[in-house]
PDB file of C-alpha atoms and ligand atoms in Angstrom:
ATOM      1  CA  UNK E 292      11.792  -7.763  18.161  1.00  0.00           C
ATOM      2  CA  UNK E 293      11.657 -11.452  17.502  1.00  0.00           C
ATOM      3  CA  UNK E 294      14.535 -13.912  17.578  1.00  0.00           C
ATOM      4  CA  UNK E 295      13.934 -14.897  13.957  1.00  0.00           C
ATOM      5  CA  UNK E 296      14.075 -11.316  12.710  1.00  0.00           C
ATOM      6  CA  UNK E 297      17.734 -11.614  11.786  1.00  0.00           C
ATOM      7  CA  UNK E 298      17.130 -14.000   8.909  1.00  0.00           C
ATOM      8  CA  UNK E 299      14.340 -11.907   7.424  1.00  0.00           C
ATOM      9  CA  UNK E 300      14.851  -9.062   5.033  1.00  0.00           C
ATOM     10  CA  UNK E 301      12.833  -5.942   5.747  1.00  0.00           C
ATOM     11  CA  UNK E 302       9.898  -5.670   3.321  1.00  0.00           C
ATOM     12  CA  UNK E 303      10.759  -2.081   2.478  1.00  0.00           C
ATOM     13  CA  UNK E 304      14.333  -3.095   1.661  1.00  0.00           C
ATOM     14  CA  UNK E 305      13.043  -6.019  -0.406  1.00  0.00           C
ATOM     15  CA  UNK E 306      10.757  -3.696  -2.390  1.00  0.00           C
ATOM     16  CA  UNK E 307      13.706  -1.433  -3.158  1.00  0.00           C
ATOM     17  CA  UNK E 308      15.856  -4.398  -4.178  1.00  0.00           C
ATOM     18  CA  UNK E 309      13.103  -5.947  -6.292  1.00  0.00           C
ATOM     19  CA  UNK E 310      12.241  -2.685  -8.049  1.00  0.00           C
ATOM     20  CA  UNK E 311      15.897  -2.439  -9.147  1.00  0.00           C
ATOM     21  CA  UNK E 312      16.005  -6.114 -10.120  1.00  0.00           C
ATOM     22  CA  UNK E 313      12.777  -5.874 -12.096  1.00  0.00           C
ATOM     23  CA  UNK E 314      14.029  -2.824 -14.004  1.00  0.00           C
ATOM     24  CA  UNK E 315      17.066  -4.864 -15.091  1.00  0.00           C
ATOM     25  CA  UNK E 316      14.880  -7.782 -16.151  1.00  0.00           C
ATOM     26  CA  UNK E 317      12.124  -5.975 -18.084  1.00  0.00           C
ATOM     27  CA  UNK E 318      12.855  -7.722 -21.388  1.00  0.00           C
ATOM     28  CA  UNK E 319      13.007 -11.181 -19.812  1.00  0.00           C
ATOM     29  CA  UNK E 320       9.827 -10.494 -17.827  1.00  0.00           C
ATOM     30  CA  UNK E 321       8.026  -9.493 -21.024  1.00  0.00           C
ATOM     31  CA  UNK E 322       9.078 -12.674 -22.826  1.00  0.00           C
ATOM     32  CA  UNK E 323       8.320 -14.892 -19.832  1.00  0.00           C
ATOM     33  CA  UNK E 324       4.996 -13.119 -19.469  1.00  0.00           C
ATOM     34  CA  UNK E 325       3.838 -14.619 -22.758  1.00  0.00           C
ATOM     35  CA  UNK E 326       4.839 -18.125 -21.574  1.00  0.00           C
ATOM     36  CA  UNK E 327       3.064 -17.549 -18.289  1.00  0.00           C
ATOM     37  CA  UNK E 328      -0.085 -16.422 -20.092  1.00  0.00           C
ATOM     38  CA  UNK E 329      -0.067 -19.668 -22.117  1.00  0.00           C
ATOM     39  CA  UNK E 330       0.225 -21.665 -18.888  1.00  0.00           C
ATOM     40  CA  UNK E 331      -2.564 -19.612 -17.342  1.00  0.00           C
ATOM     41  CA  UNK E 332      -4.801 -20.372 -20.313  1.00  0.00           C
ATOM     42  CA  UNK E 333      -4.303 -24.092 -19.620  1.00  0.00           C
ATOM     43  CA  UNK E 334      -5.695 -23.819 -16.079  1.00  0.00           C
ATOM     44  CA  UNK E 335      -9.271 -24.612 -15.062  1.00  0.00           C
ATOM     45  CA  UNK E 336      -9.327 -21.275 -13.219  1.00  0.00           C
ATOM     46  CA  UNK E 337      -8.927 -19.396 -16.496  1.00  0.00           C
ATOM     47  CA  UNK E 338     -11.128 -21.713 -18.543  1.00  0.00           C
ATOM     48  CA  UNK E 339     -13.993 -21.495 -16.065  1.00  0.00           C
ATOM     49  CA  UNK E 340     -13.784 -17.732 -15.558  1.00  0.00           C
ATOM     50  CA  UNK E 341     -16.277 -15.524 -17.347  1.00  0.00           C
ATOM     51  CA  UNK E 342     -14.998 -12.429 -15.549  1.00  0.00           C
ATOM     52  CA  UNK E 343     -11.303 -11.763 -14.891  1.00  0.00           C
ATOM     53  CA  UNK E 344      -9.575  -9.017 -12.912  1.00  0.00           C
ATOM     54  CA  UNK E 345      -6.066  -7.948 -13.872  1.00  0.00           C
ATOM     55  CA  UNK E 346      -4.205  -4.608 -13.769  1.00  0.00           C
ATOM     56  CA  UNK E 347      -2.759  -2.109 -16.194  1.00  0.00           C
ATOM     57  CA  UNK E 348       0.873  -3.111 -15.772  1.00  0.00           C
ATOM     58  CA  UNK E 349       3.707  -0.705 -15.049  1.00  0.00           C
ATOM     59  CA  UNK E 350       7.006  -1.091 -16.935  1.00  0.00           C
ATOM     60  CA  UNK E 351       8.527  -3.537 -14.444  1.00  0.00           C
ATOM     61  CA  UNK E 352       5.546  -5.884 -14.153  1.00  0.00           C
ATOM     62  CA  UNK E 353       4.344  -8.742 -16.343  1.00  0.00           C
ATOM     63  CA  UNK E 354       2.723  -6.898 -19.272  1.00  0.00           C
ATOM     64  CA  UNK E 355      -1.042  -7.273 -18.994  1.00  0.00           C
ATOM     65  CA  UNK E 356      -2.076  -6.151 -22.492  1.00  0.00           C
ATOM     66  CA  UNK E 357      -1.630  -9.713 -23.855  1.00  0.00           C
ATOM     67  CA  UNK E 358      -3.694 -11.034 -20.916  1.00  0.00           C
ATOM     68  CA  UNK E 359      -6.481  -8.537 -21.552  1.00  0.00           C
ATOM     69  CA  UNK E 360      -6.491  -9.344 -25.267  1.00  0.00           C
ATOM     70  CA  UNK E 361      -6.525 -13.115 -24.624  1.00  0.00           C
ATOM     71  CA  UNK E 362      -9.441 -12.751 -22.232  1.00  0.00           C
ATOM     72  CA  UNK E 363     -11.404 -10.595 -24.670  1.00  0.00           C
ATOM     73  CA  UNK E 364     -10.701 -13.028 -27.515  1.00  0.00           C
ATOM     74  CA  UNK E 365     -12.341 -15.716 -25.365  1.00  0.00           C
ATOM     75  CA  UNK E 366     -15.321 -13.493 -24.509  1.00  0.00           C
ATOM     76  CA  UNK E 367     -14.309 -13.059 -20.905  1.00  0.00           C
ATOM     77  CA  UNK E 368     -15.071  -9.704 -19.338  1.00  0.00           C
ATOM     78  CA  UNK E 369     -11.997  -7.868 -18.004  1.00  0.00           C
ATOM     79  CA  UNK E 370     -12.012  -5.775 -14.809  1.00  0.00           C
ATOM     80  CA  UNK E 371      -9.280  -3.368 -13.734  1.00  0.00           C
ATOM     81  CA  UNK E 372      -8.644  -1.781 -10.337  1.00  0.00           C
ATOM     82  CA  UNK E 373      -9.211   1.850  -9.482  1.00  0.00           C
ATOM     83  CA  UNK E 374      -7.608   2.921  -6.201  1.00  0.00           C
ATOM     84  CA  UNK E 375     -10.079   4.524  -3.825  1.00  0.00           C
ATOM     85  CA  UNK E 376      -9.851   6.342  -0.475  1.00  0.00           C
ATOM     86  CA  UNK E 377      -8.846   4.291   2.584  1.00  0.00           C
ATOM     87  CA  UNK E 378      -6.681   2.030   0.430  1.00  0.00           C
ATOM     88  CA  UNK E 379      -9.669   0.341  -1.099  1.00  0.00           C
ATOM     89  CA  UNK E 380      -9.857  -0.807  -4.717  1.00  0.00           C
ATOM     90  CA  UNK E 381     -12.870  -0.852  -6.997  1.00  0.00           C
ATOM     91  CA  UNK E 382     -12.838  -3.179  -9.995  1.00  0.00           C
ATOM     92  CA  UNK E 383     -14.379  -1.644 -13.120  1.00  0.00           C
ATOM     93  CA  UNK E 384     -14.846  -3.088 -16.604  1.00  0.00           C
ATOM     94  CA  UNK E 385     -12.173  -2.446 -19.200  1.00  0.00           C
ATOM     95  CA  UNK E 386     -13.699  -0.963 -22.296  1.00  0.00           C
ATOM     96  CA  UNK E 387     -10.964   0.785 -24.220  1.00  0.00           C
ATOM     97  CA  UNK E 388      -7.442   2.088 -23.497  1.00  0.00           C
ATOM     98  CA  UNK E 389      -8.574   5.640 -24.330  1.00  0.00           C
ATOM     99  CA  UNK E 390     -10.988   5.531 -21.395  1.00  0.00           C
ATOM    100  CA  UNK E 391      -8.238   4.961 -18.812  1.00  0.00           C
ATOM    101  CA  UNK E 392      -7.008   7.829 -16.642  1.00  0.00           C
ATOM    102  CA  UNK E 393      -3.580   8.118 -14.977  1.00  0.00           C
ATOM    103  CA  UNK E 394      -3.784   7.983 -11.166  1.00  0.00           C
ATOM    104  CA  UNK E 395      -1.645   9.968  -8.715  1.00  0.00           C
ATOM    105  CA  UNK E 396       0.608   6.901  -8.565  1.00  0.00           C
ATOM    106  CA  UNK E 397       1.109   6.986 -12.353  1.00  0.00           C
ATOM    107  CA  UNK E 398      -0.951   3.868 -13.053  1.00  0.00           C
ATOM    108  CA  UNK E 399      -3.691   3.943 -15.692  1.00  0.00           C
ATOM    109  CA  UNK E 400      -7.108   3.231 -14.180  1.00  0.00           C
ATOM    110  CA  UNK E 401     -10.715   3.021 -15.315  1.00  0.00           C
ATOM    111  CA  UNK E 402     -13.099   5.833 -14.368  1.00  0.00           C
ATOM    112  CA  UNK E 403     -15.299   5.198 -11.325  1.00  0.00           C
ATOM    113  CA  UNK E 404     -18.948   4.359 -11.946  1.00  0.00           C
ATOM    114  CA  UNK E 405     -20.793   2.842  -9.016  1.00  0.00           C
ATOM    115  CA  UNK E 406     -23.155   0.968 -11.319  1.00  0.00           C
ATOM    116  CA  UNK E 407     -20.312  -0.902 -12.997  1.00  0.00           C
ATOM    117  CA  UNK E 408     -18.231  -1.975  -9.986  1.00  0.00           C
ATOM    118  CA  UNK E 409     -17.672  -5.738  -9.726  1.00  0.00           C
ATOM    119  CA  UNK E 410     -15.877  -6.882  -6.575  1.00  0.00           C
ATOM    120  CA  UNK E 411     -16.575 -10.550  -7.319  1.00  0.00           C
ATOM    121  CA  UNK E 412     -14.859 -11.411 -10.608  1.00  0.00           C
ATOM    122  CA  UNK E 413     -14.460 -15.171 -11.111  1.00  0.00           C
ATOM    123  CA  UNK E 414     -10.667 -14.903 -11.228  1.00  0.00           C
ATOM    124  CA  UNK E 415      -8.247 -12.297  -9.874  1.00  0.00           C
ATOM    125  CA  UNK E 416      -4.726 -12.183 -11.299  1.00  0.00           C
ATOM    126  CA  UNK E 417      -2.804 -10.677  -8.396  1.00  0.00           C
ATOM    127  CA  UNK E 418       0.198  -8.427  -9.113  1.00  0.00           C
ATOM    128  CA  UNK E 419       3.329  -8.254  -6.972  1.00  0.00           C
ATOM    129  CA  UNK E 420       7.080  -7.737  -6.769  1.00  0.00           C
ATOM    130  CA  UNK E 421       8.057 -11.044  -5.143  1.00  0.00           C
ATOM    131  CA  UNK E 422       6.382 -14.430  -4.698  1.00  0.00           C
ATOM    132  CA  UNK E 423       7.449 -17.398  -2.563  1.00  0.00           C
ATOM    133  CA  UNK E 424       6.810 -20.764  -4.187  1.00  0.00           C
ATOM    134  CA  UNK E 425       6.737 -22.860  -1.010  1.00  0.00           C
ATOM    135  CA  UNK E 426       4.078 -20.792   0.780  1.00  0.00           C
ATOM    136  CA  UNK E 427       2.406 -18.751  -2.012  1.00  0.00           C
ATOM    137  CA  UNK E 428       2.954 -15.498  -0.099  1.00  0.00           C
ATOM    138  CA  UNK E 429       3.630 -12.285  -1.988  1.00  0.00           C
ATOM    139  CA  UNK E 430       5.045  -8.830  -1.557  1.00  0.00           C
ATOM    140  CA  UNK E 431       3.369  -6.019  -3.479  1.00  0.00           C
ATOM    141  CA  UNK E 432       4.061  -2.324  -3.855  1.00  0.00           C
ATOM    142  CA  UNK E 433       3.187  -1.738  -0.215  1.00  0.00           C
ATOM    143  CA  UNK E 434      -0.209  -0.130  -0.417  1.00  0.00           C
ATOM    144  CA  UNK E 435      -1.968  -3.107   1.123  1.00  0.00           C
ATOM    145  CA  UNK E 436      -4.670  -2.775  -1.558  1.00  0.00           C
ATOM    146  CA  UNK E 437      -4.728  -6.431  -2.520  1.00  0.00           C
ATOM    147  CA  UNK E 438      -4.457  -7.717   1.056  1.00  0.00           C
ATOM    148  CA  UNK E 439      -7.496  -5.629   1.980  1.00  0.00           C
ATOM    149  CA  UNK E 440      -9.427  -6.686  -1.096  1.00  0.00           C
ATOM    150  CA  UNK E 441      -8.544 -10.391  -0.864  1.00  0.00           C
ATOM    151  CA  UNK E 442      -9.540 -10.487   2.816  1.00  0.00           C
ATOM    152  CA  UNK E 443     -13.175 -10.282   1.624  1.00  0.00           C
ATOM    153  CA  UNK E 444     -12.895 -11.936  -1.780  1.00  0.00           C
ATOM    154  CA  UNK E 445     -13.935 -15.587  -2.041  1.00  0.00           C
ATOM    155  CA  UNK E 446     -13.206 -16.405  -5.700  1.00  0.00           C
ATOM    156  CA  UNK E 447     -10.103 -17.767  -7.418  1.00  0.00           C
ATOM    157  CA  UNK E 448      -6.686 -16.107  -7.255  1.00  0.00           C
ATOM    158  CA  UNK E 449      -3.577 -16.697  -9.337  1.00  0.00           C
ATOM    159  CA  UNK E 450      -0.321 -14.830  -9.885  1.00  0.00           C
ATOM    160  CA  UNK E 451       2.008 -14.895 -12.873  1.00  0.00           C
ATOM    161  CA  UNK E 452       5.567 -15.168 -11.559  1.00  0.00           C
ATOM    162  CA  UNK E 453       8.467 -14.344 -13.909  1.00  0.00           C
ATOM    163  CA  UNK E 454      11.951 -15.458 -12.794  1.00  0.00           C
ATOM    164  CA  UNK E 455      12.802 -11.973 -11.482  1.00  0.00           C
ATOM    165  CA  UNK E 456       9.913 -12.205  -8.980  1.00  0.00           C
ATOM    166  CA  UNK E 457      10.518 -15.821  -8.005  1.00  0.00           C
ATOM    167  CA  UNK E 458      11.666 -16.858  -4.502  1.00  0.00           C
ATOM    168  CA  UNK E 459      11.820 -20.486  -3.278  1.00  0.00           C
ATOM    169  CA  UNK E 460      10.790 -19.369   0.147  1.00  0.00           C
ATOM    170  CA  UNK E 461       9.693 -16.119   1.812  1.00  0.00           C
ATOM    171  CA  UNK E 462      12.837 -14.637   3.332  1.00  0.00           C
ATOM    172  CA  UNK E 463      10.708 -11.667   4.378  1.00  0.00           C
ATOM    173  CA  UNK E 464       8.427 -11.436   7.371  1.00  0.00           C
ATOM    174  CA  UNK E 465       4.873 -12.725   6.911  1.00  0.00           C
ATOM    175  CA  UNK E 466       2.251 -10.549   8.637  1.00  0.00           C
ATOM    176  CA  UNK E 467      -1.161 -11.625   9.904  1.00  0.00           C
ATOM    177  CA  UNK E 468      -2.921  -9.670   7.134  1.00  0.00           C
ATOM    178  CA  UNK E 469      -0.844 -11.220   4.319  1.00  0.00           C
ATOM    179  CA  UNK E 470      -2.982 -13.419   2.095  1.00  0.00           C
ATOM    180  CA  UNK E 471      -1.676 -16.399   0.130  1.00  0.00           C
ATOM    181  CA  UNK E 472      -2.314 -16.641  -3.596  1.00  0.00           C
ATOM    182  CA  UNK E 473      -4.168 -19.865  -4.418  1.00  0.00           C
ATOM    183  CA  UNK E 474      -2.023 -20.714  -7.436  1.00  0.00           C
ATOM    184  CA  UNK E 475       1.355 -19.379  -8.544  1.00  0.00           C
ATOM    185  CA  UNK E 476       2.148 -19.825 -12.212  1.00  0.00           C
ATOM    186  CA  UNK E 477       5.915 -19.923 -12.610  1.00  0.00           C
ATOM    187  CA  UNK E 478       8.271 -20.317 -15.582  1.00  0.00           C
ATOM    188  CA  UNK E 479       9.434 -23.855 -16.523  1.00  0.00           C
TER     189      UNK E 479
HETATM  190  N1  FFO V 569      -0.240  -2.434 -12.289  1.00  0.00           N
HETATM  191  C1  FFO V 569      -0.636  -2.405 -11.022  1.00  0.00           C
HETATM  192  N2  FFO V 569      -1.752  -1.765 -10.700  1.00  0.00           N
HETATM  193  C2  FFO V 569      -2.160  -1.735  -9.404  1.00  0.00           C
HETATM  194  C3  FFO V 569      -1.424  -2.355  -8.389  1.00  0.00           C
HETATM  195  C4  FFO V 569      -0.234  -3.047  -8.764  1.00  0.00           C
HETATM  196  O1  FFO V 569       0.479  -3.653  -7.960  1.00  0.00           O
HETATM  197  N3  FFO V 569       0.118  -3.043 -10.084  1.00  0.00           N
HETATM  198  N4  FFO V 569      -1.867  -2.273  -7.093  1.00  0.00           N
HETATM  199  C5  FFO V 569      -1.475  -3.125  -6.090  1.00  0.00           C
HETATM  200  O2  FFO V 569      -1.680  -2.905  -4.942  1.00  0.00           O
HETATM  201  C6  FFO V 569      -2.827  -1.219  -6.748  1.00  0.00           C
HETATM  202  C7  FFO V 569      -2.124   0.113  -6.545  1.00  0.00           C
HETATM  203  N5  FFO V 569      -1.014  -0.057  -5.694  1.00  0.00           N
HETATM  204  C8  FFO V 569      -0.355   0.884  -4.956  1.00  0.00           C
HETATM  205  C9  FFO V 569       0.594   0.454  -4.055  1.00  0.00           C
HETATM  206  C10 FFO V 569       1.265   1.351  -3.256  1.00  0.00           C
HETATM  207  C11 FFO V 569       0.991   2.671  -3.346  1.00  0.00           C
HETATM  208  C12 FFO V 569       1.672   3.633  -2.467  1.00  0.00           C
HETATM  209  O3  FFO V 569       1.049   4.369  -1.766  1.00  0.00           O
HETATM  210  N6  FFO V 569       2.969   3.627  -2.419  1.00  0.00           N
HETATM  211  C13 FFO V 569       3.686   4.506  -1.521  1.00  0.00           C
HETATM  212  C14 FFO V 569       4.872   3.795  -0.898  1.00  0.00           C
HETATM  213  C15 FFO V 569       4.442   2.737   0.057  1.00  0.00           C
HETATM  214  C16 FFO V 569       5.556   2.070   0.791  1.00  0.00           C
HETATM  215  O4  FFO V 569       6.649   1.866   0.224  1.00  0.00           O
HETATM  216  O5  FFO V 569       5.332   1.726   1.940  1.00  0.00           O
HETATM  217  C17 FFO V 569       4.115   5.710  -2.296  1.00  0.00           C
HETATM  218  O6  FFO V 569       4.225   5.628  -3.513  1.00  0.00           O
HETATM  219  O7  FFO V 569       4.316   6.745  -1.655  1.00  0.00           O
HETATM  220  C18 FFO V 569       0.022   3.079  -4.242  1.00  0.00           C
HETATM  221  C19 FFO V 569      -0.639   2.203  -5.049  1.00  0.00           C
HETATM  222  C20 FFO V 569      -3.862  -1.131  -7.807  1.00  0.00           C
HETATM  223  N7  FFO V 569      -3.288  -1.059  -9.120  1.00  0.00           N
HETATM  224  N1  ATP V 570      -6.772  -6.515   5.625  1.00  0.00           N
HETATM  225  C1  ATP V 570      -6.163  -5.389   6.022  1.00  0.00           C
HETATM  226  N2  ATP V 570      -6.800  -4.519   6.824  1.00  0.00           N
HETATM  227  C2  ATP V 570      -6.194  -3.395   7.225  1.00  0.00           C
HETATM  228  N3  ATP V 570      -4.959  -3.051   6.881  1.00  0.00           N
HETATM  229  C3  ATP V 570      -4.268  -3.854   6.090  1.00  0.00           C
HETATM  230  C4  ATP V 570      -4.832  -5.067   5.603  1.00  0.00           C
HETATM  231  N4  ATP V 570      -3.923  -5.666   4.812  1.00  0.00           N
HETATM  232  C5  ATP V 570      -2.848  -4.861   4.788  1.00  0.00           C
HETATM  233  N5  ATP V 570      -3.028  -3.779   5.553  1.00  0.00           N
HETATM  234  C6  ATP V 570      -2.054  -2.683   5.752  1.00  0.00           C
HETATM  235  O1  ATP V 570      -1.513  -2.284   4.508  1.00  0.00           O
HETATM  236  C7  ATP V 570      -0.109  -2.023   4.622  1.00  0.00           C
HETATM  237  C8  ATP V 570       0.632  -2.586   3.444  1.00  0.00           C
HETATM  238  O2  ATP V 570       0.519  -4.000   3.410  1.00  0.00           O
HETATM  239  P1  ATP V 570       1.572  -4.894   2.666  1.00  0.00           P
HETATM  240  O3  ATP V 570       2.940  -4.482   3.067  1.00  0.00           O
HETATM  241  O4  ATP V 570       1.221  -6.323   2.823  1.00  0.00           O
HETATM  242  O5  ATP V 570       1.317  -4.425   1.145  1.00  0.00           O
HETATM  243  P2  ATP V 570       1.507  -5.205  -0.207  1.00  0.00           P
HETATM  244  O6  ATP V 570       0.784  -6.500  -0.162  1.00  0.00           O
HETATM  245  O7  ATP V 570       2.941  -5.247  -0.491  1.00  0.00           O
HETATM  246  O8  ATP V 570       0.810  -4.187  -1.199  1.00  0.00           O
HETATM  247  P3  ATP V 570      -0.372  -4.359  -2.287  1.00  0.00           P
HETATM  248  O9  ATP V 570      -1.364  -5.347  -1.731  1.00  0.00           O
HETATM  249  O10 ATP V 570      -0.951  -3.000  -2.427  1.00  0.00           O
HETATM  250  O11 ATP V 570       0.255  -4.818  -3.527  1.00  0.00           O
HETATM  251  C9  ATP V 570       0.358  -2.619   5.916  1.00  0.00           C
HETATM  252  O12 ATP V 570       0.987  -1.619   6.660  1.00  0.00           O
HETATM  253  C10 ATP V 570      -0.884  -3.126   6.615  1.00  0.00           C
HETATM  254  O13 ATP V 570      -0.990  -2.573   7.896  1.00  0.00           O
END
């Protein structure tokens, strides 16, 4: 117990709240996602990246199909995560939607091939449920996959933050293993 605990919302509670909120805001998130992609394309991080990691979005996240298509149109290679044992992620090249397989968590993933893994893409677009603008901390789905991966990753990181995921400040508890996103791209 810490004295400051009272003003923090439990991460699990926040995830529950945000999941509900994001379901209500799907349409807005989709529209804002296109604006956020435009802003992303204006950044040096995007322009300088030859290899980009994103995800296959679930219904409540910023849709990633437009991101994948924009990257491909600019001859950038796209990598997608496959969840592995011990809460590790392997990033594998995106070839074609038909080659993706649904994971136990219901997310489409590329098929594992040790020869194709790339853990050092130039830019990682980090997913999440909530982002704090003043500190760049995030809350994800709770697997700790990105925190583990980013602990070793030394390239560029950005996150696209629609209004439903936006927080001025982190009113949740920051843990030692939480990793800040280098650049948050927000609406307006
Ligand atoms: N579109 C997308 N793909 C992604 C992520 C993401 O956030 N978005 N991930 C980002 O990390 C990874 C998968 N994330 C996962 C996060 C949590 C659990 C999981 O075990 N959830 C538990 C509940 C955990 C809890 O609430 O404490 C469960 O479903 O039982 C699984 C996968 C990789 N792919
Ligand atoms: N670098 C790490 N090494 C070992 N364990 C870690 C590390 N980072 C996070 N974890 C563990 O993973 C669990 C989930 O972490 P956290 O709540 O930050 O997930 P999240 O960031 O919301 O999820 P995700 O990164 O999958 O989107 C925590 O219980 C934590 O103990």
